mmCIF file of C-alpha atoms (C1' of nucleotides) in Angstrom:
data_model
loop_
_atom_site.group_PDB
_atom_site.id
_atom_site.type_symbol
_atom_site.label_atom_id
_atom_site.label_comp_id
_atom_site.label_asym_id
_atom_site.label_seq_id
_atom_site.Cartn_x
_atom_site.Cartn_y
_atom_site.Cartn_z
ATOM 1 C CA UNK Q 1 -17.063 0.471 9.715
ATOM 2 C CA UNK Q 2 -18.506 -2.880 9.469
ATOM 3 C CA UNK Q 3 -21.365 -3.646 11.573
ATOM 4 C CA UNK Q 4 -22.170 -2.544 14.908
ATOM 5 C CA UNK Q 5 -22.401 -6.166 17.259
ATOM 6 C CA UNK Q 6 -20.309 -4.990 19.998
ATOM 7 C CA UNK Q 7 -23.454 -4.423 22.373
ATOM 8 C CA UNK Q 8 -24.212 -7.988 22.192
ATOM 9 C CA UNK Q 9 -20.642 -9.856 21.636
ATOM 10 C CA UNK Q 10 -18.576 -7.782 24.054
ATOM 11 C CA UNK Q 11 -19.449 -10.732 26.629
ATOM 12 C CA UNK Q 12 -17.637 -13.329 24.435
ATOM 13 C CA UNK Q 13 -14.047 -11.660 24.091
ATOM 14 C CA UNK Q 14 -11.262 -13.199 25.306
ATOM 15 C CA UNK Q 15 -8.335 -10.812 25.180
ATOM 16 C CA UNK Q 16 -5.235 -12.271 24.780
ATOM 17 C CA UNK Q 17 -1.724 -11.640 24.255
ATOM 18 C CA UNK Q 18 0.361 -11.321 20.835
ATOM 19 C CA UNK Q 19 3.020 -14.431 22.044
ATOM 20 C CA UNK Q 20 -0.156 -16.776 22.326
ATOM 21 C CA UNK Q 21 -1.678 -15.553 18.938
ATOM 22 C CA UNK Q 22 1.076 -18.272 17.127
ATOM 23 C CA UNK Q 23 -0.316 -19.624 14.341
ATOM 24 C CA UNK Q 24 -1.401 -18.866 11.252
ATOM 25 C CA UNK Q 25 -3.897 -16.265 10.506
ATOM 26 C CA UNK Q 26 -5.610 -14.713 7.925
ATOM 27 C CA UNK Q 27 -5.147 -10.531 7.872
ATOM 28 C CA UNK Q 28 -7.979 -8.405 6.323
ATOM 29 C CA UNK Q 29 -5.224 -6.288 4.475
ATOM 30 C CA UNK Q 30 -7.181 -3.778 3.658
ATOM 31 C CA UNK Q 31 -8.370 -2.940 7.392
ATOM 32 C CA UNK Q 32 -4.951 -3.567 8.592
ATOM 33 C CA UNK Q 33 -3.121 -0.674 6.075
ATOM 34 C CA UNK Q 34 -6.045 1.939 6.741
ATOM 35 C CA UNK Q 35 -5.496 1.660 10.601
ATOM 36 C CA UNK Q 36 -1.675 1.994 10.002
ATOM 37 C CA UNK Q 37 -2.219 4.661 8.169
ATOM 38 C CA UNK Q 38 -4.975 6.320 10.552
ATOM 39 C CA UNK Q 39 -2.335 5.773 13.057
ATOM 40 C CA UNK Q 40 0.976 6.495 12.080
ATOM 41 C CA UNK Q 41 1.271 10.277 11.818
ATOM 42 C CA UNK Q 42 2.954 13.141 13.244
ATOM 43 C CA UNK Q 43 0.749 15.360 16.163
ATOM 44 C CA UNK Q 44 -0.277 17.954 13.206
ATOM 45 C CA UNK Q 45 -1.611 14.462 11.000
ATOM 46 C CA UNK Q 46 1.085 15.002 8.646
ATOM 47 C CA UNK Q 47 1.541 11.357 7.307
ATOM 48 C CA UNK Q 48 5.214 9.427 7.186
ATOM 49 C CA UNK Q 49 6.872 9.893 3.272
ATOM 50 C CA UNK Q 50 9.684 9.492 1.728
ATOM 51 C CA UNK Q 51 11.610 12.575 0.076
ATOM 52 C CA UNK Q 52 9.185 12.796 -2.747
ATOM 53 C CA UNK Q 53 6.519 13.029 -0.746
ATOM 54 C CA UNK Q 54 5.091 9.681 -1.298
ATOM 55 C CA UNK Q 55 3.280 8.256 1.724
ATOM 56 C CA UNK Q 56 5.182 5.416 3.674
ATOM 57 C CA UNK Q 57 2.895 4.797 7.013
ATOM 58 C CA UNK Q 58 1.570 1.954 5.757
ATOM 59 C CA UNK Q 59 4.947 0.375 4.415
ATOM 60 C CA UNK Q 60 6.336 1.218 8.272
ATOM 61 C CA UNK Q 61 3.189 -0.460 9.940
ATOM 62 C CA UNK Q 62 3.632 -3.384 7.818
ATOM 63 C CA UNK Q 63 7.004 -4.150 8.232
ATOM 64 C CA UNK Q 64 7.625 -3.746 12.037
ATOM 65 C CA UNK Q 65 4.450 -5.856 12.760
ATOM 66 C CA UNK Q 66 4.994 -8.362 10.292
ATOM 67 C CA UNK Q 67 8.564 -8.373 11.551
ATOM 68 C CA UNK Q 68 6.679 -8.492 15.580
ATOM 69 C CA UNK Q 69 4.502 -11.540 14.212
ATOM 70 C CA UNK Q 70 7.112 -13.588 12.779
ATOM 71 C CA UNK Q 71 9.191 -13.442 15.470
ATOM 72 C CA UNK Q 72 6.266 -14.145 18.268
ATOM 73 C CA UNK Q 73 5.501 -17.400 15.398
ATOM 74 C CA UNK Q 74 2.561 -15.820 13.755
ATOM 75 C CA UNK Q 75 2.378 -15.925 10.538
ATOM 76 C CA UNK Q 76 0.140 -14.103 8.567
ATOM 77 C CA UNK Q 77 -1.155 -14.404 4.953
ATOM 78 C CA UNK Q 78 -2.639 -10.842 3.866
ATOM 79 C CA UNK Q 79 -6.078 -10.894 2.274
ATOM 80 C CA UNK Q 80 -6.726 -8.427 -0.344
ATOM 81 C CA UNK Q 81 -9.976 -6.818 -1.051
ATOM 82 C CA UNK Q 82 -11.551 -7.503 -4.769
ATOM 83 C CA UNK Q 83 -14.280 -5.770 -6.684
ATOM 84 C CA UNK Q 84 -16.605 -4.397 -3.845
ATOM 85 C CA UNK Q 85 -20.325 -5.888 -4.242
ATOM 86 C CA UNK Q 86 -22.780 -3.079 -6.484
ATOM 87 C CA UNK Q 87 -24.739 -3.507 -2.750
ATOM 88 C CA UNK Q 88 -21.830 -1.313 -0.965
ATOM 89 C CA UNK Q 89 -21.811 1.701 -2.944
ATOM 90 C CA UNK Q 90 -23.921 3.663 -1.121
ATOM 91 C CA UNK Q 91 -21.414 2.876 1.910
ATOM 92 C CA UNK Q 92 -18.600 3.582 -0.419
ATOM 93 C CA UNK Q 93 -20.149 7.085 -1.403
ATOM 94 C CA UNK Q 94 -20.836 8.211 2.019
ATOM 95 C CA UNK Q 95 -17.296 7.245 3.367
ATOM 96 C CA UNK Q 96 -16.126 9.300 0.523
ATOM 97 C CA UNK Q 97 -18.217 12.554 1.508
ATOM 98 C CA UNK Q 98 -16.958 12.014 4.875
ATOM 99 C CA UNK Q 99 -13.383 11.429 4.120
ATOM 100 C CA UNK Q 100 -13.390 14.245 1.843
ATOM 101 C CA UNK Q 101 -14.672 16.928 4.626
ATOM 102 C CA UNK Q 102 -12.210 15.510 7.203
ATOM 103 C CA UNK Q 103 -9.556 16.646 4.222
ATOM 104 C CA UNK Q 104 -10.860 20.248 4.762
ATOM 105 C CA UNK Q 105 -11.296 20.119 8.517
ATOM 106 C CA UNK Q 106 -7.890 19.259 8.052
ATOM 107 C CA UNK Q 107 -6.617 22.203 6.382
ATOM 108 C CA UNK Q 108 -8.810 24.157 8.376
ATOM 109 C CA UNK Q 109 -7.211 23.241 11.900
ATOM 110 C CA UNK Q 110 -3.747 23.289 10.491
ATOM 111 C CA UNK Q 111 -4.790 26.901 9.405
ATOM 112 C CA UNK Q 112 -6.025 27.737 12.693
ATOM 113 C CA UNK Q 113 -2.883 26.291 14.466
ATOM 114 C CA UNK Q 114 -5.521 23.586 16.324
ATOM 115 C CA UNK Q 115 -3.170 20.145 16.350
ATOM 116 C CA UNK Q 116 -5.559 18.246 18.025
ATOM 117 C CA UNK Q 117 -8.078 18.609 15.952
ATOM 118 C CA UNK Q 118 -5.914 18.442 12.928
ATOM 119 C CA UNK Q 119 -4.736 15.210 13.678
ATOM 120 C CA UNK Q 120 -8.575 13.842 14.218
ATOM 121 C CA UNK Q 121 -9.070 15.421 10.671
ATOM 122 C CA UNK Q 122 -6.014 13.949 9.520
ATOM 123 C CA UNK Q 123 -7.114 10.164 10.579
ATOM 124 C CA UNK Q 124 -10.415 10.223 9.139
ATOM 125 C CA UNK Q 125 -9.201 11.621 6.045
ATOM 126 C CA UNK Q 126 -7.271 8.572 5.618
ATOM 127 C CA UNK Q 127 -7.412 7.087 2.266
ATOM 128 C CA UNK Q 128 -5.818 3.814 0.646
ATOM 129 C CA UNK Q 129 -4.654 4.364 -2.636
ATOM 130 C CA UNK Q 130 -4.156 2.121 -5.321
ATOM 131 C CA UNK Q 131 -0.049 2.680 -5.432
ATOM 132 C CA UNK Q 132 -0.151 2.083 -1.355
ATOM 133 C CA UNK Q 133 -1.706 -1.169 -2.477
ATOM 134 C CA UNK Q 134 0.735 -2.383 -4.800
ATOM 135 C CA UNK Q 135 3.883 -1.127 -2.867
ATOM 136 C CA UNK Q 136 2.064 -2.939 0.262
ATOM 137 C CA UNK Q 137 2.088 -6.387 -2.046
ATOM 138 C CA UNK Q 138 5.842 -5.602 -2.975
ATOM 139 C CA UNK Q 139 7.120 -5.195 0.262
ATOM 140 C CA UNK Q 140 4.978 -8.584 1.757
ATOM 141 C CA UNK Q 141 6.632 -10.617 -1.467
ATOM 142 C CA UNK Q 142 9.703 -9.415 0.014
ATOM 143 C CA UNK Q 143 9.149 -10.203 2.766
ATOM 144 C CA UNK Q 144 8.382 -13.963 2.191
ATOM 145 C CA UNK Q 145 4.619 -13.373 3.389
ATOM 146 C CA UNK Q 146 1.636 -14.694 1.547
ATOM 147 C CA UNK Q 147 -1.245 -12.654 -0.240
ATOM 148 C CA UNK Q 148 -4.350 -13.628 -1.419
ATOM 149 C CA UNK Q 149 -6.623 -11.687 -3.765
ATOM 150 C CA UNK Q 150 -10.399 -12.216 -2.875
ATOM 151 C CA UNK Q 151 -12.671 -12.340 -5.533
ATOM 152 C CA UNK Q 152 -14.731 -9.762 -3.449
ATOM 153 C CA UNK Q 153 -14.721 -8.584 0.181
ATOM 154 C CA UNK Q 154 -11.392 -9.768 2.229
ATOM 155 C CA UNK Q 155 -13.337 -10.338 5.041
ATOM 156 C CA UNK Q 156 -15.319 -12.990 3.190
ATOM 157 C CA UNK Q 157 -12.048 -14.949 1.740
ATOM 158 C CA UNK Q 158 -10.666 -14.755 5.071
ATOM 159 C CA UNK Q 159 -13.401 -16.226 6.893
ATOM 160 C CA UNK Q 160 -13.845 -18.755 4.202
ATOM 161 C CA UNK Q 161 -10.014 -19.600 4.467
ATOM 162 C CA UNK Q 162 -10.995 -19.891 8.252
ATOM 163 C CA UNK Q 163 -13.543 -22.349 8.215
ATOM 164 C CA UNK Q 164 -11.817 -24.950 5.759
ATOM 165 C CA UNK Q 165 -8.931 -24.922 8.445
ATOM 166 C CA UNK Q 166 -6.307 -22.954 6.328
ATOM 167 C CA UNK Q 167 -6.004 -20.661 8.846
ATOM 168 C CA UNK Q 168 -6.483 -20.600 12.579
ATOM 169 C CA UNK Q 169 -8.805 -17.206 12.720
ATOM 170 C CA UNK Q 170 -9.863 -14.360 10.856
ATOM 171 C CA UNK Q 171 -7.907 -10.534 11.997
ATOM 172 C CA UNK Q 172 -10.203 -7.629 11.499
ATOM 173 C CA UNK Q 173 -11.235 -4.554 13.680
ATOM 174 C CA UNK Q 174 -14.850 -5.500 11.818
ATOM 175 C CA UNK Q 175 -17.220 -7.948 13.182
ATOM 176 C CA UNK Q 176 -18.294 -8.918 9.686
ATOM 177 C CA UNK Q 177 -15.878 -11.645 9.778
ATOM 178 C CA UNK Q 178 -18.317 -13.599 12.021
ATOM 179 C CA UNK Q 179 -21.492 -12.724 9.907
ATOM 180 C CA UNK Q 180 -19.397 -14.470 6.950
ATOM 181 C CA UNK Q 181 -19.067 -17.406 9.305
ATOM 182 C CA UNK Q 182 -15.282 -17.488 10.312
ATOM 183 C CA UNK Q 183 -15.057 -19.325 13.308
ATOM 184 C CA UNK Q 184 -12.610 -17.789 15.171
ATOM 185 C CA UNK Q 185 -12.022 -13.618 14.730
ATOM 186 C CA UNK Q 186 -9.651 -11.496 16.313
ATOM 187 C CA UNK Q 187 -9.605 -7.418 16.568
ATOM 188 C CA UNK Q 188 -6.678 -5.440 17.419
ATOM 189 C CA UNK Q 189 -3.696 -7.563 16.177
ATOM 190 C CA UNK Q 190 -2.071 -4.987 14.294
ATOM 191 C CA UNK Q 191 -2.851 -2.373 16.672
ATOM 192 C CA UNK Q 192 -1.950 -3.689 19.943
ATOM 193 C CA UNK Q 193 0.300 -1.613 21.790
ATOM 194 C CA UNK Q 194 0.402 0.970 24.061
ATOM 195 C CA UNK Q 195 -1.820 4.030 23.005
ATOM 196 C CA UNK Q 196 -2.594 7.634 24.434
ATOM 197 C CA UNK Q 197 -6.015 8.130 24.398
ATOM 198 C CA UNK Q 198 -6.997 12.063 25.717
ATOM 199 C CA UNK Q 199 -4.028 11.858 27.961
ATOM 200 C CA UNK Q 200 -4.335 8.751 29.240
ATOM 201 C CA UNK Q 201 -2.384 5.956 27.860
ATOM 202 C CA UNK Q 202 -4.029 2.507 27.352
ATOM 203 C CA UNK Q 203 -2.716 -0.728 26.572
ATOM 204 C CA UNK Q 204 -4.699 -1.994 23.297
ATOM 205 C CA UNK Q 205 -4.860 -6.487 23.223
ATOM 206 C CA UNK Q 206 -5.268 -8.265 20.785
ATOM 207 C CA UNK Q 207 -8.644 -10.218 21.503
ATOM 208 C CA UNK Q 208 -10.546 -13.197 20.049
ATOM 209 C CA UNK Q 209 -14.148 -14.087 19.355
ATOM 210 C CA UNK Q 210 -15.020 -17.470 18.587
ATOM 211 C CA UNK Q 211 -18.028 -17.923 16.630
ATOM 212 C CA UNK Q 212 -19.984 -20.989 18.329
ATOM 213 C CA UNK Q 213 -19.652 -19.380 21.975
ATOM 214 C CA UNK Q 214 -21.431 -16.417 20.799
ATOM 215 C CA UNK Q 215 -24.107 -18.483 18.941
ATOM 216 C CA UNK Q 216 -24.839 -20.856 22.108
ATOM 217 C CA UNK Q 217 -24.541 -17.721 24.290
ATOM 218 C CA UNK Q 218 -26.880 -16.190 22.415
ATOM 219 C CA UNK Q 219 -28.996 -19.102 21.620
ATOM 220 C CA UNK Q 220 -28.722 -17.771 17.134
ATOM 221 C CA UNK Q 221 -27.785 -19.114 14.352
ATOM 222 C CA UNK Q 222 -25.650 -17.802 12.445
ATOM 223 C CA UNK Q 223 -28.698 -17.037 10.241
ATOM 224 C CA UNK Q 224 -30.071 -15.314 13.004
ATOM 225 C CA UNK Q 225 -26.541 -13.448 13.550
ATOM 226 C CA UNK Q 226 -26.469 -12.137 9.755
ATOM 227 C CA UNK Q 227 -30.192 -10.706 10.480
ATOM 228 C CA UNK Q 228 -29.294 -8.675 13.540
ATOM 229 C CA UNK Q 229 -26.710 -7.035 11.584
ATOM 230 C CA UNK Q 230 -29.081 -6.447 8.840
ATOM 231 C CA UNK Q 231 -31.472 -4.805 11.347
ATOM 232 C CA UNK Q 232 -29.103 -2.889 12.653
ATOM 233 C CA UNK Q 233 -27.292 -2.170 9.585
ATOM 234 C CA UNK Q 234 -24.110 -3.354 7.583
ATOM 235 C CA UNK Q 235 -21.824 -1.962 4.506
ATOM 236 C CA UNK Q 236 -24.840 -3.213 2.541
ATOM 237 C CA UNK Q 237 -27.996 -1.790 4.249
ATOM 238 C CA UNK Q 238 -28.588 1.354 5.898
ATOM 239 C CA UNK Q 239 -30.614 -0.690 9.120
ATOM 240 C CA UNK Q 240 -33.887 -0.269 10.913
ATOM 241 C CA UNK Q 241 -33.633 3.190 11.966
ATOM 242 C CA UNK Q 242 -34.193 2.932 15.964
ATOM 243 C CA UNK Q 243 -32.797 -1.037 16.256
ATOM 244 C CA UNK Q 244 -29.527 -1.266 17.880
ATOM 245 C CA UNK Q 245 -27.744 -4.485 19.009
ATOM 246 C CA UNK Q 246 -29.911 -5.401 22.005
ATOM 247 C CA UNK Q 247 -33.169 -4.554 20.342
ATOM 248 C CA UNK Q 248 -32.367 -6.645 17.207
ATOM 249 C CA UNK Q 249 -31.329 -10.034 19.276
ATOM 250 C CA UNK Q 250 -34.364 -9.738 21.209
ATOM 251 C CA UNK Q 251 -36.022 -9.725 17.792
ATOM 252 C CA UNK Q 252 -33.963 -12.658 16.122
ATOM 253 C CA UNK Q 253 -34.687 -14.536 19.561
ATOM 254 C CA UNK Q 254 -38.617 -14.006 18.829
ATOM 255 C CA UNK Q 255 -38.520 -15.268 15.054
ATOM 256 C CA UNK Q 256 -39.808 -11.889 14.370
ATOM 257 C CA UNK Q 257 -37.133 -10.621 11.606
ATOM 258 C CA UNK Q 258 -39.595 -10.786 8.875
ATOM 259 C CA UNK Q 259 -42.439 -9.443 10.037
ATOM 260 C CA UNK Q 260 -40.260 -6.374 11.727
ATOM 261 C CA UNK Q 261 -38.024 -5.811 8.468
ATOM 262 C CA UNK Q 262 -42.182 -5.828 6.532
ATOM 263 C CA UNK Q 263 -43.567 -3.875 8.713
ATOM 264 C CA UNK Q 264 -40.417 -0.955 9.576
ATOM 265 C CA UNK Q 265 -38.959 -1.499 6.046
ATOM 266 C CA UNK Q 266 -41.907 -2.744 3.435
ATOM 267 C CA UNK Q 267 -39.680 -1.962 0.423
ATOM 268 C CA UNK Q 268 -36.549 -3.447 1.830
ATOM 269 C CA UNK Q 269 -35.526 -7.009 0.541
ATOM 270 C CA UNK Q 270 -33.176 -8.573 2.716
ATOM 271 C CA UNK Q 271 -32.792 -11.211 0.518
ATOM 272 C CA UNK Q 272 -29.301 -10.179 -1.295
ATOM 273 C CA UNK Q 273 -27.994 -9.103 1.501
ATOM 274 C CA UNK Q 274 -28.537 -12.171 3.539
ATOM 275 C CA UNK Q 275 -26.840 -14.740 0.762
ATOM 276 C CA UNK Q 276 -24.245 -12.357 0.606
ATOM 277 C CA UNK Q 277 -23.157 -13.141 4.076
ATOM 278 C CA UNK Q 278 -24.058 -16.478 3.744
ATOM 279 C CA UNK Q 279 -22.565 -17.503 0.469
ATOM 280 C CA UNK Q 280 -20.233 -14.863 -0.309
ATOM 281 C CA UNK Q 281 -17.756 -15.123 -3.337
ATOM 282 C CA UNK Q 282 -14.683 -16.884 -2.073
ATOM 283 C CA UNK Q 283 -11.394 -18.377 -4.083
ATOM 284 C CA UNK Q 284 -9.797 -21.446 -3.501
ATOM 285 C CA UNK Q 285 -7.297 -20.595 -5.854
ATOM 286 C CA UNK Q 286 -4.433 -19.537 -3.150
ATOM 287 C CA UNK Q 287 -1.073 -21.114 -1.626
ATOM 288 C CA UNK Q 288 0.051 -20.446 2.116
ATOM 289 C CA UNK Q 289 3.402 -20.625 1.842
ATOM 290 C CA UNK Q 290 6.049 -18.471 3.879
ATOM 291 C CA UNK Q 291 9.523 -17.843 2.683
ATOM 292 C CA UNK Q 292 12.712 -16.382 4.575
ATOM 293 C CA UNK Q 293 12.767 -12.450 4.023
ATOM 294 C CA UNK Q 294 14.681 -11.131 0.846
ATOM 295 C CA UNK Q 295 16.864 -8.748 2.697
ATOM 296 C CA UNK Q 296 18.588 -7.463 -0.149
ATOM 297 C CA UNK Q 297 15.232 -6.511 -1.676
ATOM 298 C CA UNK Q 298 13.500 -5.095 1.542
ATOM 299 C CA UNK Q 299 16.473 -2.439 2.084
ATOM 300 C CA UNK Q 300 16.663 -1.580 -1.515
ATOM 301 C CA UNK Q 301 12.849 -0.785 -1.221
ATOM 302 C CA UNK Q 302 12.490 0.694 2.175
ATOM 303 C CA UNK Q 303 15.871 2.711 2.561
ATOM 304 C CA UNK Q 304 16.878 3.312 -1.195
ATOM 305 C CA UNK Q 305 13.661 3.961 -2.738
ATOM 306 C CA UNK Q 306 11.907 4.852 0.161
ATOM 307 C CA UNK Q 307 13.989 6.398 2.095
ATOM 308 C CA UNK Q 308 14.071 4.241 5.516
ATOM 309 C CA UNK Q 309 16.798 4.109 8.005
ATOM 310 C CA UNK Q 310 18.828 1.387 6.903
ATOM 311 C CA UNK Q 311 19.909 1.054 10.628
ATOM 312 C CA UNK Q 312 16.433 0.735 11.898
ATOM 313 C CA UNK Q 313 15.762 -1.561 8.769
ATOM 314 C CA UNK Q 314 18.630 -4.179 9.251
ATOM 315 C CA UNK Q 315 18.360 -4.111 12.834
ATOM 316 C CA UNK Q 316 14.701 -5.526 12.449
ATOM 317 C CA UNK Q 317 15.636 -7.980 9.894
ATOM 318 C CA UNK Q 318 18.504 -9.282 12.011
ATOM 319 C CA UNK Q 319 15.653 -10.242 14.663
ATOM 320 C CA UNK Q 320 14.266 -12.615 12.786
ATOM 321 C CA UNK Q 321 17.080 -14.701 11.693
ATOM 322 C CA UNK Q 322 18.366 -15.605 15.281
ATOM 323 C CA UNK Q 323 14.963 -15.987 16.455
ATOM 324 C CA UNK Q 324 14.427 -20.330 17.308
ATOM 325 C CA UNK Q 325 11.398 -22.161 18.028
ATOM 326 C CA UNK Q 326 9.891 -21.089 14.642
ATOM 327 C CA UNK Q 327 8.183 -24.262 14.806
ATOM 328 C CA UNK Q 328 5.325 -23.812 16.275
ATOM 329 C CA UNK Q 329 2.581 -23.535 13.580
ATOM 330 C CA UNK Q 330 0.177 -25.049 15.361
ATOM 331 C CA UNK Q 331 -3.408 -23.487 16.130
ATOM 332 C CA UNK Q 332 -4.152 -22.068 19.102
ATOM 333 C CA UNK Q 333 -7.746 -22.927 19.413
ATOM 334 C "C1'" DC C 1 2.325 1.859 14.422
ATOM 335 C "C1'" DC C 2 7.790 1.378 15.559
ATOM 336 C "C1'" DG C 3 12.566 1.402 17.964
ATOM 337 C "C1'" DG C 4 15.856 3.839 20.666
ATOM 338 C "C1'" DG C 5 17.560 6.741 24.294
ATOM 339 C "C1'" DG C 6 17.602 8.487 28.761
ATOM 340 C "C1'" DG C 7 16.012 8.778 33.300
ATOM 341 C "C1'" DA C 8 13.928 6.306 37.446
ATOM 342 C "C1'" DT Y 1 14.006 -3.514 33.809
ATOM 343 C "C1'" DC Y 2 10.525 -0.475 33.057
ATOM 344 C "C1'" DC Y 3 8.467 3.663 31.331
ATOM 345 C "C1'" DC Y 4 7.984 7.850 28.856
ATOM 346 C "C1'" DC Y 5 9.132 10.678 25.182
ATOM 347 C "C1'" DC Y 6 10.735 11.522 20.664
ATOM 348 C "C1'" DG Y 7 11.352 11.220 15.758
ATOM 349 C "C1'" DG Y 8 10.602 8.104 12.039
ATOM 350 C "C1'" DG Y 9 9.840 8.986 6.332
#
DNA sequence: CCGGGGGA
DNA sequence: TCCCCCGGG
């Protein structure tokens, strides 16, 4: 869920469009094949899978926008998640309980013949396995697309990968990427598109955050950023019960973080937490290369073993080889 | 999420 | 050319 800014930053996005998001840029993989998976489903929530019943949203999601990047000139390099921190497993337990009911609400609506509600059940029951993981690094080798492993959270490498230059931003529906100090984030990159919404269809940007505007306009630090999501909460700390967005920038403004976190949370130490953000654990043992898609190896997987369309399959692929001007690498920042 | 087909 | 709807695996 990350951690909840969006009061306070909503004045510093710039939406944008995929065709000017060419560059390089580094994907929190792990966000990017839950919300596939969220997504991609049939009305009753019933997932995509092959003929063994194996699930294959996330391999669709995957391939279709990483075929949509490479032809607008994005290129992506997929950061995946490493041990999570000891600090996140109360987040990781509770997203457990409440995956684990949406399972039965699930069943329950199904049951009941209510497909509205069984496809709400359906998304937030949404769970990334460790064989969606590996098939997910299969099919990006494949593909000629980097990974990197982080050491810890993905979120953390990217931003790290951000601010040494490697990549142009950070892409994650969380705003954690900014709290780790990447200097440029965008949301909604793999999910932009058109969308129904209770009827209504909306049209989802991508849209970019750049760290220093919302600093200045906000007259923080980053320092001060990192302790307005502690107060109002992050993956690692439940927050100041009462102290949303607004509330906590007021605070950070006033200098007053201490004395608020002593005298609303005496037994909390923010310490941990704080470095965490601030020096998380990051690699620099990765290479951003891109090679030309295998497409031998990408229809074997997706339409033999997994039982794609081959037509659908090929007729993708055959985008991106007569696609010019791949070129332009260059940031867009 | 995606592409494709059909209708406007 | 655009938009909506459908089925994808």
């Amino acid at each position: 869920m990350g951690v909840a800014l969006r009061d306070i930053i909503k004045d510093y996005r710039q939406e944008t469009d995929l065709e000017e998001m060419r560059g390089v840029v580094a994907v929190d993989a792990f966000n990017a094949l839950y919300q596939f998976l969220s997504i991609i489903r049939q009305p009753d929530g019933t997932p995509l899978m092959d003929r063994d019943g194996r699930v294959t949203s996330h391999l669709s999601g995957l391939f279709f926008r990483n075929v949509n990047f490479l032809e607008k000139g994005v290129r992506p390099v997929y950061v995946f998640d490493g041990a999570p921190p000891e600090l996140k497993s109360t987040t990781i337990e509770k997203r457990r309980e409440v995956r684990d009911a949406a399972g039965e609400a699930w069943k329950e609506a199904l049951a009941r013949g209510d497909q509205e509600e069984a496809y709400k059940q359906a998304r937030a029951s949404a769970k990334i396995d460790a064989a969606m993981i590996s098939s997910a690094k299969r099919l990006l080798a494949l593909m000629g697309i980097p990974c990197v492993q982080a050491p810890s959270e993905g979120e953390a490498q990217a931003a790290f990968m951000a601010q040494r230059g490697d990549v142009g931003a950070a892409a994650s529906q969380d705003y954690d990427a900014l709290l780790f100090g990447a200097p440029h984030l965008v949301r909604n990159l793999t999910i932009s598109g058109k969308r129904k919404m209770r009827g209504r269809t909306v049209t989802v940007r991508p849209e970019t955050y750049d760290l220093q505007s919302v600093l200045d306009g906000l007259s923080i630090t980053r320092e001060g950023l990192v302790e307005i999501g502690i107060l109002v909460g992050t993956d690692f700390n439940p927050g100041i019960r009462g102290v949303g967005a607004k509330t906590a920038l007021k605070i950070v403004q006033k200098g007053m973080f201490a004395e608020t976190i002593s005298e609303k949370a005496p037994e909390f130490d923010p310490g941990p937490i704080r470095r965490f953000f601030l020096d998380p654990p990051v690699t620099e043992d990765y290479r951003l290369t891109w090679e030309s898609p295998a497409r031998d190896g990408i229809v074997e997987m997706l339409c033999e073993e997994y039982a794609f369309s081959e037509g659908r399959v090929e007729s993708a692929l055959e985008r991106l080889g007569m696609k010019t001007g791949q070129k332009t690498l260059d940031a867009w920042f």
